[in-house]
Amino acid sequence: MKTQVGGSRCTFLCISICLGEDYDLDDKTGLGRSFDGIGSLSGGGATSRLLVNYAEPYRSQILDYLFKVCFLHLEGYEWWLMKEAKKRNPNITLIGLPWAFPGWVGNGENWPYSFPDITASYVVSWIFGAKQYHDLDIDYVGIWNERSFNSKYIKLLRYTLDKSGLERVKIIASDNLWEPISSVVIADKELQDAVEILGVHYPGTNTVPEALKTGKKLWSSEDYSTFNDNVGGGCWARILNQNYVNGKMTATISWNLVSSYYEDLPFERDGLMTAKEPWSGNYVVESPIWITAHTTQFTEPGWTYLQTVGHFTHGGSYVALTDERGNLTIITETMTHDHSVCIRPPLPSYDVTDQNVTFHLKGTFASISELQVWHSRFDFKTNKTALFQNIKPIKVTEGSFSIELDVDEVYTFTTVRNGQRGSYPDPPPSAPFPKSYKDDFDVSGNPYFSEAPNFADQTGVFEYFTNQTDPGPHVSTLRQVVTQRPVTWVADADQTISVIGDYQWQDLMVSCDIYMESVHAGGVFIAVRVNKGGGVVRSTRGVFLWVYADGTYKVTNDLNGMTVLAEGMSGTRARVWYTLTLTVKGNYASADLDGYPLWKNAVLWEPRHGWAAIGTSSFELAQFDNFAIEALA
């Protein structure tokens, strides 16, 4: 970095290598839009699932990085996570956005709008439950993530909220594309009154004229979704500035908050930081965390953008915000194309070069004499990236200062003096999932978390259960509790499944006590080498051992149960506990029921590795106990 005070252009080295331009920052002609914050989504795939299993102090350290040290999040998933966020930032904004709905909302249809009064009542009940049971005030609610909206439903939701005394809860629509929601809002006065925010997903920093014509606040209500290496950090830096410069969007919300899910699930490491090893305590504060701090440590929701924001002549962008009480914060970014590509949409080519810029502070900012400086530089050649460094303040002389901007840099210049780069001692080193693992699901009293550590539900819900009817050995179990297929967002499996372990496991022995509750129709499985989850769970392959309440068993190579490796009679029935053991070595699989062989040496070829899993053959009640894994290779 080279700096020069006053209004003169570059000297010495800058004469030959730098391009100089002047930019005014002025509030005399009025201000721009109000800044609403930077946030993140937790959910849409159980993205924070493993976070709750971290031991202290590492769990609190991660939460501090997410909610205290750096920035405001707009949050929408687990009750525990929202409460932890509120502890660290009482002013945090909470948003609820349905990805799916309970099956009864659709009354047998995979559609939430056939009975809009039922859907609206469900959403309002959820908001009341947040307050009654968790003391959480939900501030905004969405319609249906990236799916069709229904104007009748939106109006009815607004009416139901108001009738229930929830006038303060505002509606975001439609968490999809700019159109058709923008045009429909313009044409429908009642809908216009019902909707507070136009929220769009992955806008590529651009808006459309109709959205601006609505006069509504515009948010990028889901964005980023990019691998969180330094290119991901560059993507985040570019869109945080340019979502406002290009699209007048006053909030940008990242999917997702924290990559706290098994890394081989879809969208690996797409969080702002990574915390996927509760068994080791390891976590990584990735570059997007510090890029976020460039804005959120020196502004607050309610600050206002200046109208004088824009693009640098030689590439990059700048924004400036004020609290209208004399404070000023300027954020610049000069991210090059290849070092700031987001996962979507495609990024058109553009050029950025080293340049010298001079800012002229005018209006109420003309008397500023010094600015604090925070700097990040992405170094893609020598891997000497430096993030969110507090460097020497810059003097402002006669209302002007100059700065030489290299490519792939982010700067904050601010009158705010309380910025900090919070840090903790390094966490423990990374380690694979334990090769020997057991869980008897025996939790005393009323467990704070309802899900067992390290199990990641892909379809269905597996929760701790106290079995009041059991005489002794199976009082505390894990129970699959969803009994009706939800109104789904993606093509979820017809079976329920929860995965656990190391995706690289090949040879493995898994055992588990199982209990079918559905007479005649019940069925459960244990599995190894499970190779898929998330939105592609329907095509999951692996080695699945099924037993059924009709007295049969089968071994399949897929979750759908279509590729049968072995089958026969098991004598199993509902409401009896059995112990299943499944062993896979190389190309052969065998299984025991209560210690007696069901079959030996079934031949299999694919997949070669994957997680362990438990699940049910349909949406039905079933229990699991004394789960154990021994990884053999």
XYZ file of C-alpha atoms in Angstrom:
633
model
C 0.000 0.000 0.000
C 1.119 3.536 -0.775
C -0.720 6.558 0.567
C -0.543 10.260 -0.136
C -2.441 13.085 1.514
C -3.937 16.062 -0.264
C -5.487 16.320 -3.664
C -2.412 15.812 -5.863
C -1.996 12.812 -8.128
C 0.464 9.908 -7.769
C 4.194 10.563 -7.688
C 7.383 8.543 -8.333
C 6.498 4.830 -8.825
C 2.865 5.575 -9.469
C 3.748 7.659 -12.520
C 4.572 4.556 -14.527
C 2.498 1.808 -13.006
C -0.613 3.400 -11.506
C -3.711 4.923 -13.009
C -5.196 7.788 -11.013
C -8.837 8.779 -10.690
C -10.867 11.025 -8.360
C -14.059 10.071 -6.525
C -16.337 12.338 -4.492
C -18.088 11.153 -1.329
C -20.779 13.694 -0.604
C -24.070 13.816 1.295
C -25.074 17.322 0.193
C -27.412 16.051 -2.523
C -29.069 13.491 -0.283
C -28.445 9.900 0.786
C -29.137 6.502 -0.673
C -30.966 3.529 0.825
C -30.817 2.330 4.405
C -28.423 -0.558 5.113
C -30.261 -3.604 6.535
C -27.341 -5.882 7.337
C -25.354 -8.929 6.276
C -26.684 -12.301 7.266
C -26.562 -16.045 6.844
C -28.955 -18.929 6.586
C -28.745 -21.961 8.817
C -30.825 -24.719 7.311
C -31.898 -25.818 3.884
C -30.035 -29.080 4.441
C -29.219 -29.227 8.158
C -26.112 -27.141 7.494
C -25.380 -26.487 11.192
C -26.051 -30.062 12.292
C -22.601 -30.952 13.636
C -22.037 -27.624 15.404
C -24.124 -28.525 18.455
C -21.918 -31.574 19.093
C -18.707 -29.608 19.652
C -17.360 -29.717 23.194
C -16.558 -26.533 25.056
C -14.673 -24.257 24.727
C -14.633 -24.840 20.967
C -18.377 -24.570 20.474
C -18.522 -21.158 22.146
C -15.473 -19.990 20.195
C -17.179 -20.874 16.911
C -20.361 -19.119 17.995
C -18.373 -16.019 18.935
C -16.753 -15.877 15.507
C -20.161 -16.216 13.883
C -22.208 -13.826 15.977
C -20.076 -11.678 18.262
C -16.665 -10.835 16.911
C -17.631 -10.269 13.343
C -21.107 -9.544 12.288
C -24.868 -9.624 12.311
C -26.587 -12.707 10.988
C -30.137 -13.104 9.900
C -30.968 -16.532 11.174
C -33.596 -19.111 10.522
C -32.993 -22.659 11.714
C -32.346 -24.324 15.069
C -33.818 -22.865 18.239
C -30.562 -23.401 20.095
C -28.558 -21.596 17.445
C -30.912 -18.635 17.418
C -30.721 -18.341 21.197
C -26.928 -18.480 21.118
C -26.944 -15.766 18.446
C -29.200 -13.574 20.591
C -26.868 -14.001 23.577
C -24.023 -12.545 21.560
C -25.988 -9.978 19.599
C -29.335 -9.024 21.186
C -30.247 -6.896 18.164
C -29.934 -9.734 15.681
C -32.745 -10.072 13.151
C -34.484 -13.469 12.946
C -36.109 -14.757 9.778
C -38.157 -17.882 9.159
C -38.300 -19.278 5.623
C -40.025 -22.613 4.896
C -38.116 -25.054 2.732
C -40.698 -27.761 3.397
C -43.955 -28.076 5.314
C -45.456 -30.848 7.459
C -47.443 -33.310 5.386
C -50.732 -32.369 7.043
C -50.385 -28.810 5.739
C -50.778 -30.155 2.201
C -53.620 -32.500 3.227
C -52.140 -35.283 1.142
C -50.830 -33.062 -1.657
C -47.224 -32.003 -2.187
C -48.381 -28.382 -2.359
C -48.810 -25.812 0.454
C -51.302 -23.498 -1.291
C -54.333 -25.755 -1.776
C -55.460 -24.873 1.737
C -53.838 -21.469 2.320
C -55.634 -20.903 5.612
C -54.054 -24.063 7.045
C -50.595 -23.052 5.804
C -50.922 -19.519 7.185
C -52.139 -20.871 10.533
C -49.165 -23.245 10.683
C -46.654 -20.438 10.030
C -48.280 -18.179 12.630
C -48.282 -21.030 15.162
C -44.569 -21.546 14.506
C -43.935 -17.844 15.224
C -45.962 -18.046 18.444
C -44.068 -21.212 19.438
C -40.745 -19.436 18.944
C -41.831 -16.873 21.533
C -43.682 -19.161 23.940
C -41.118 -21.938 24.172
C -37.853 -20.186 23.281
C -38.438 -16.483 23.988
C -37.481 -15.626 20.415
C -39.152 -12.890 18.387
C -39.272 -13.703 14.681
C -38.925 -10.479 12.678
C -39.562 -11.616 9.107
C -41.121 -14.626 7.436
C -40.791 -15.866 3.865
C -43.171 -17.783 1.598
C -41.552 -20.953 0.168
C -37.880 -21.226 -0.662
C -37.238 -20.973 -4.422
C -40.679 -22.270 -5.319
C -43.784 -20.691 -6.764
C -45.512 -18.041 -4.703
C -49.263 -17.656 -4.415
C -50.712 -14.153 -4.108
C -53.819 -15.351 -2.290
C -51.678 -17.108 0.296
C -49.404 -14.075 0.839
C -52.416 -11.823 1.451
C -53.980 -14.380 3.775
C -50.702 -14.757 5.662
C -50.566 -10.986 6.178
C -54.192 -10.994 7.351
C -53.566 -13.909 9.735
C -50.454 -12.276 11.177
C -52.296 -9.015 11.769
C -55.352 -10.748 13.254
C -53.031 -12.603 15.633
C -51.363 -9.427 16.893
C -48.202 -9.986 14.854
C -48.270 -6.781 12.827
C -44.558 -6.331 13.581
C -43.670 -9.522 11.641
C -42.969 -8.520 8.048
C -43.200 -10.629 4.889
C -40.385 -11.291 2.397
C -41.355 -12.444 -1.096
C -40.610 -14.490 -2.972
C -37.091 -15.840 -2.271
C -36.689 -16.818 -5.901
C -36.251 -14.599 -8.986
C -37.053 -10.905 -9.447
C -39.921 -11.880 -11.699
C -42.804 -12.465 -11.664
C -43.057 -11.163 -8.082
C -42.025 -7.596 -8.971
C -44.610 -7.147 -11.713
C -47.341 -8.835 -9.696
C -46.675 -6.550 -6.711
C -46.897 -3.479 -8.954
C -50.230 -4.653 -10.391
C -51.851 -5.686 -7.088
C -52.238 -2.986 -4.436
C -53.304 -5.437 -1.724
C -50.267 -7.615 -2.378
C -48.076 -4.520 -2.387
C -49.351 -3.664 1.073
C -48.734 -7.217 2.307
C -45.106 -7.531 1.170
C -42.379 -5.584 2.990
C -39.246 -6.908 1.252
C -38.574 -8.172 -2.256
C -36.098 -10.996 -1.698
C -34.196 -12.588 -4.578
C -31.754 -15.480 -4.702
C -28.404 -15.334 -6.499
C -29.092 -12.104 -8.426
C -25.573 -11.762 -9.804
C -25.486 -8.276 -8.154
C -28.189 -7.028 -10.560
C -31.820 -6.036 -10.215
C -34.588 -5.298 -12.737
C -36.463 -2.024 -13.371
C -39.767 -3.438 -12.115
C -38.243 -4.288 -8.731
C -37.036 -0.706 -8.351
C -40.449 0.611 -9.403
C -42.142 -1.184 -6.501
C -40.422 1.151 -4.034
C -39.793 -1.840 -1.792
C -36.610 -2.683 0.020
C -34.575 -5.087 -2.102
C -32.597 -7.906 -0.530
C -30.367 -10.624 -1.871
C -32.101 -12.999 0.509
C -29.849 -15.909 -0.469
C -26.454 -15.565 -2.059
C -22.859 -16.847 -2.041
C -23.202 -20.677 -1.699
C -19.564 -20.960 -2.754
C -16.622 -23.077 -1.586
C -15.068 -21.049 1.215
C -11.448 -20.909 0.057
C -9.894 -17.577 -0.927
C -11.790 -17.477 -4.229
C -14.939 -17.876 -2.163
C -13.751 -14.996 0.003
C -13.212 -12.948 -3.142
C -16.715 -13.778 -4.346
C -18.157 -12.612 -1.009
C -16.130 -9.387 -1.056
C -17.284 -8.518 -4.564
C -21.000 -9.201 -4.061
C -21.220 -7.488 -0.664
C -20.255 -4.222 -2.355
C -21.777 -4.700 -5.780
C -25.160 -5.975 -4.643
C -25.754 -2.377 -3.620
C -23.704 -0.609 -6.295
C -25.357 -2.512 -9.156
C -28.636 -3.665 -7.682
C -29.524 -1.344 -4.774
C -29.871 -4.406 -2.503
C -29.513 -3.378 1.126
C -29.057 -6.822 2.684
C -27.082 -9.839 1.510
C -27.673 -13.208 3.151
C -25.252 -16.082 2.713
C -26.207 -19.693 2.307
C -24.889 -20.943 4.499
C -23.839 -19.766 7.943
C -21.311 -22.439 8.835
C -20.202 -25.543 7.007
C -21.026 -27.858 9.882
C -22.036 -30.966 7.967
C -20.166 -33.947 6.569
C -17.873 -32.644 3.869
C -18.909 -35.148 1.188
C -22.542 -34.084 1.313
C -23.629 -31.681 -1.471
C -22.214 -28.133 -1.348
C -19.174 -29.057 0.682
C -17.640 -26.118 2.591
C -20.135 -23.555 1.339
C -20.370 -21.826 4.732
C -18.711 -18.627 5.892
C -16.541 -20.783 8.146
C -15.987 -24.516 8.616
C -16.782 -26.555 11.726
C -17.303 -30.158 10.640
C -15.308 -32.143 13.212
C -16.929 -32.086 16.650
C -15.094 -35.313 17.505
C -11.709 -33.548 17.140
C -12.691 -29.974 18.068
C -11.062 -28.664 14.896
C -12.601 -25.710 13.060
C -11.381 -23.168 10.510
C -12.144 -19.448 10.436
C -12.308 -19.046 6.669
C -11.744 -15.850 4.665
C -15.463 -14.949 4.250
C -15.688 -14.334 8.005
C -13.048 -11.595 7.838
C -14.427 -10.151 4.616
C -17.778 -9.762 6.364
C -16.053 -7.912 9.209
C -14.876 -5.234 6.757
C -18.486 -4.040 6.630
C -20.221 -5.146 9.795
C -17.659 -4.065 12.364
C -17.868 -0.487 11.106
C -21.552 -0.097 10.269
C -24.871 -1.149 11.728
C -28.312 -1.814 10.266
C -29.912 1.603 9.999
C -26.822 3.305 8.638
C -27.379 4.812 5.216
C -25.535 4.400 1.936
C -24.297 7.553 0.247
C -25.594 8.179 -3.249
C -21.981 8.637 -4.335
C -21.031 4.957 -4.589
C -19.969 3.069 -7.686
C -17.287 1.330 -9.716
C -13.675 2.350 -10.003
C -12.654 3.324 -13.513
C -10.053 0.550 -13.639
C -12.106 -2.168 -11.967
C -13.501 -2.877 -8.548
C -16.086 -0.989 -6.520
C -16.598 1.225 -3.512
C -19.466 1.930 -1.136
C -19.746 4.489 1.643
C -22.155 4.541 4.570
C -22.930 6.982 7.355
C -24.802 6.940 10.633
C -25.869 10.524 9.847
C -24.141 11.635 13.050
C -20.766 12.349 11.464
C -19.399 8.822 11.117
C -18.301 7.551 7.719
C -17.243 4.077 6.564
C -15.853 3.368 3.081
C -15.350 -0.192 1.785
C -13.408 -0.834 -1.431
C -12.797 -4.082 -3.307
C -10.648 -4.774 -6.357
C -11.315 -8.482 -6.840
C -10.302 -9.836 -10.221
C -12.648 -12.060 -12.196
C -10.967 -15.434 -11.702
C -10.409 -14.779 -8.011
C -14.025 -13.887 -7.203
C -16.179 -16.347 -9.130
C -19.270 -17.425 -7.207
C -21.026 -20.730 -7.745
C -23.887 -18.960 -9.521
C -24.830 -17.162 -11.724
C -22.104 -17.104 -14.424
C -19.804 -14.106 -14.036
C -19.172 -12.092 -17.215
C -15.548 -11.262 -17.903
C -14.117 -7.934 -16.745
C -10.717 -6.391 -16.021
C -9.160 -4.954 -12.881
C -5.754 -3.267 -12.770
C -3.621 -1.642 -10.086
C -4.751 1.943 -9.674
C -4.376 5.030 -7.550
C -7.595 6.599 -6.355
C -8.245 9.871 -4.575
C -11.349 10.266 -2.453
C -12.704 13.758 -1.840
C -14.822 13.976 1.312
C -17.471 16.636 0.988
C -20.577 17.840 2.766
C -20.650 16.864 6.439
C -17.520 14.737 5.927
C -15.266 17.598 4.831
C -13.930 18.141 8.347
C -12.728 14.539 8.837
C -8.973 14.586 9.443
C -8.123 10.901 9.901
C -9.545 7.479 9.012
C -8.820 4.097 10.548
C -7.698 1.544 7.957
C -8.372 -2.213 7.784
C -6.899 -4.230 4.943
C -7.202 -7.670 3.344
C -5.055 -8.893 0.491
C -5.594 -12.189 -1.322
C -2.294 -13.543 -2.605
C -2.941 -16.364 -5.071
C 0.705 -16.708 -6.135
C 2.728 -17.096 -2.941
C -0.125 -17.959 -0.566
C 0.702 -15.007 1.680
C -2.881 -13.867 2.034
C -3.422 -11.398 4.891
C -6.949 -10.871 6.146
C -8.522 -8.033 8.117
C -5.337 -6.350 9.276
C -5.458 -3.059 11.163
C -2.818 -0.843 9.585
C -1.668 2.742 10.044
C -4.460 5.360 9.971
C -4.579 7.562 6.923
C -4.489 11.359 7.187
C -7.111 13.378 5.350
C -5.876 16.793 4.210
C -8.241 19.449 2.948
C -10.915 16.781 2.608
C -8.905 14.401 0.407
C -6.772 11.271 0.637
C -5.184 9.008 -1.952
C -4.553 5.288 -1.889
C -2.869 2.886 -4.270
C -5.112 -0.138 -4.782
C -3.594 -3.395 -5.963
C -5.757 -6.132 -7.429
C -7.531 -8.600 -5.093
C -7.634 -6.271 -2.110
C -10.337 -5.112 0.289
C -10.028 -1.921 2.347
C -12.153 -0.304 5.012
C -11.568 3.382 5.770
C -13.618 4.508 8.729
C -14.101 6.995 11.518
C -15.201 4.091 13.750
C -12.374 3.194 16.131
C -13.570 0.062 17.910
C -12.817 -2.562 15.257
C -11.083 -5.707 16.437
C -9.739 -8.907 14.946
C -10.889 -11.254 17.675
C -9.043 -14.539 17.965
C -8.690 -17.611 20.150
C -5.835 -20.084 20.536
C -5.614 -22.516 17.646
C -8.192 -25.325 17.921
C -7.075 -28.961 18.042
C -5.729 -30.457 14.803
C -8.030 -32.107 12.308
C -8.678 -35.827 12.823
C -10.839 -38.443 11.078
C -14.021 -39.782 12.614
C -13.184 -42.426 15.270
C -12.845 -45.919 13.832
C -14.499 -47.361 16.906
C -17.706 -45.593 17.906
C -20.642 -46.442 20.181
C -23.816 -44.686 21.330
C -26.437 -46.183 23.646
C -28.573 -43.009 23.431
C -28.811 -43.026 27.223
C -29.302 -39.421 28.273
C -30.394 -38.686 31.804
C -33.178 -36.255 32.541
C -34.312 -33.895 29.803
C -31.540 -33.580 27.164
C -30.872 -30.069 25.878
C -30.398 -31.379 22.336
C -32.995 -33.723 20.907
C -30.717 -35.357 18.322
C -27.906 -37.823 18.954
C -24.356 -36.578 18.310
C -22.952 -36.926 14.799
C -26.062 -38.456 13.203
C -27.077 -36.302 10.225
C -30.697 -36.828 9.211
C -31.150 -36.720 5.433
C -34.831 -37.649 5.395
C -37.017 -37.993 8.483
C -36.203 -36.935 12.053
C -34.352 -39.117 14.564
C -34.734 -37.915 18.165
C -33.988 -39.078 21.684
C -36.953 -40.982 23.131
C -37.847 -42.216 26.593
C -39.565 -45.567 26.171
C -41.951 -45.711 29.123
C -43.206 -49.199 28.231
C -39.814 -50.905 28.200
C -38.996 -52.896 31.344
C -35.312 -52.067 31.385
C -32.611 -52.288 28.707
C -34.217 -49.975 26.129
C -35.659 -47.115 28.159
C -33.563 -44.489 26.326
C -33.540 -44.890 22.555
C -33.305 -42.992 19.279
C -36.662 -42.811 17.506
C -37.667 -41.877 13.960
C -40.730 -39.677 14.543
C -41.987 -38.366 11.164
C -45.027 -40.418 10.162
C -46.214 -38.546 7.065
C -44.274 -37.526 3.991
C -43.688 -33.738 4.165
C -44.567 -31.191 1.512
C -41.077 -31.343 0.089
C -38.788 -28.764 -1.455
C -36.716 -31.288 -3.399
C -37.409 -34.917 -4.300
C -36.754 -36.399 -0.865
C -36.516 -40.143 -0.460
C -39.584 -42.226 0.368
C -37.519 -43.778 3.154
C -35.976 -42.075 6.185
C -32.213 -42.135 6.649
C -29.601 -40.669 8.993
C -25.889 -40.959 8.137
C -22.845 -40.978 10.387
C -19.099 -41.493 10.219
C -16.329 -41.200 7.649
C -17.173 -41.129 3.966
C -13.870 -42.861 3.171
C -14.731 -45.961 5.192
C -14.539 -49.150 3.109
C -14.525 -52.277 5.294
C -16.872 -51.842 8.221
C -18.967 -53.607 10.832
C -22.117 -51.910 12.126
C -24.491 -53.244 14.757
C -27.659 -51.794 16.218
C -30.683 -52.871 18.226
C -33.882 -52.109 16.300
C -37.588 -51.981 17.165
C -40.363 -51.709 14.594
C -43.567 -50.066 15.831
C -45.730 -50.480 12.709
C -47.430 -53.886 12.792
C -47.210 -55.820 9.497
C -45.998 -52.796 7.468
C -42.925 -51.824 9.481
C -39.373 -51.996 8.180
C -35.954 -50.713 9.310
C -32.381 -50.904 8.051
C -28.770 -50.451 8.968
C -26.315 -49.645 6.192
C -22.674 -49.121 5.248
C -20.876 -47.504 2.299
C -23.721 -45.009 1.919
C -22.610 -42.666 -0.847
C -25.142 -39.816 -1.129
C -27.338 -37.456 0.857
C -28.991 -34.064 0.683
C -30.987 -33.235 -2.421
C -29.802 -36.374 -4.251
C -30.691 -38.776 -1.448
C -33.220 -40.646 -3.629
C -30.344 -42.072 -5.679
C -28.324 -43.162 -2.655
C -26.407 -46.416 -3.017
C -24.640 -48.540 -0.429
C -25.179 -51.852 1.358
C -28.540 -51.863 3.156
C -29.719 -54.612 5.514
C -33.511 -54.457 5.883
C -35.754 -56.410 8.224
C -39.523 -56.220 8.128
C -42.435 -56.788 10.473
C -43.824 -59.418 8.082
C -40.950 -61.775 8.940
C -38.700 -61.157 5.931
C -35.330 -59.552 5.255
C -33.411 -58.360 2.240
C -30.056 -56.856 1.393
C -30.025 -54.173 -1.263
C -27.466 -52.060 -3.061
C -29.648 -48.933 -2.927
C -31.923 -46.968 -0.605
C -34.891 -47.529 -2.906
C -34.529 -51.277 -2.354
C -34.601 -52.137 -6.038
C -31.199 -53.833 -6.438
C -31.488 -56.940 -4.250
C -28.305 -58.770 -3.238
C -29.959 -61.322 -0.927
C -33.361 -61.972 0.639
C -35.211 -64.500 2.734
C -37.138 -65.160 5.926
C -36.032 -63.515 9.158
C -38.920 -64.257 11.536
C -38.952 -60.611 12.630
C -42.117 -58.875 13.771
C -43.157 -55.546 15.201
C -42.754 -54.539 18.846
C -39.846 -56.878 19.509
C -36.228 -55.817 19.923
C -33.646 -57.384 17.605
C -29.911 -56.877 17.136
C -28.715 -56.435 13.556
C -25.073 -56.719 12.557
C -23.806 -55.912 9.072
C -20.210 -56.556 8.001
C -18.602 -55.595 4.697
C -15.086 -56.617 3.660
C -13.878 -56.012 0.141
C -16.513 -57.333 -2.277
C -18.405 -59.401 0.290
C -21.106 -58.641 2.815
C -22.652 -60.712 5.583
C -25.203 -60.123 8.329
C -26.397 -61.519 11.667
C -29.744 -61.314 13.417
C -29.433 -61.703 17.200
C -26.057 -63.339 16.666
C -27.246 -65.873 14.086
C -26.199 -65.574 10.438
C -28.843 -64.347 8.015
C -26.506 -64.789 5.056
C -22.821 -64.831 4.229
C -20.682 -63.460 1.436
C -23.203 -61.605 -0.678
C -21.247 -60.178 -3.606
C -21.132 -56.436 -4.177
C -19.025 -54.115 -6.329
C -20.156 -50.544 -5.807
C -19.906 -48.234 -3.977
C -16.421 -48.783 -2.591
C -16.777 -46.474 0.429
C -19.252 -44.277 2.307
C -20.972 -43.522 5.619
C -22.821 -45.790 7.968
C -26.560 -45.197 8.341
C -29.824 -46.172 9.991
C -33.362 -45.647 8.750
C -36.850 -46.894 8.035
C -38.621 -48.222 4.948
C -41.287 -45.486 5.088
C -42.335 -42.545 7.232
C -43.055 -44.622 10.326
C -42.214 -44.851 14.007
C -39.208 -47.032 14.800
C -36.541 -47.136 17.511
C -32.789 -47.750 17.572
C -30.454 -48.514 20.454
C -26.867 -49.561 21.201
C -25.449 -48.388 17.891
C -21.817 -49.409 17.281
C -19.267 -49.049 14.488
C -15.946 -50.809 13.963
C -14.074 -49.565 10.921
C -11.925 -52.368 9.579
C -10.290 -50.396 6.750
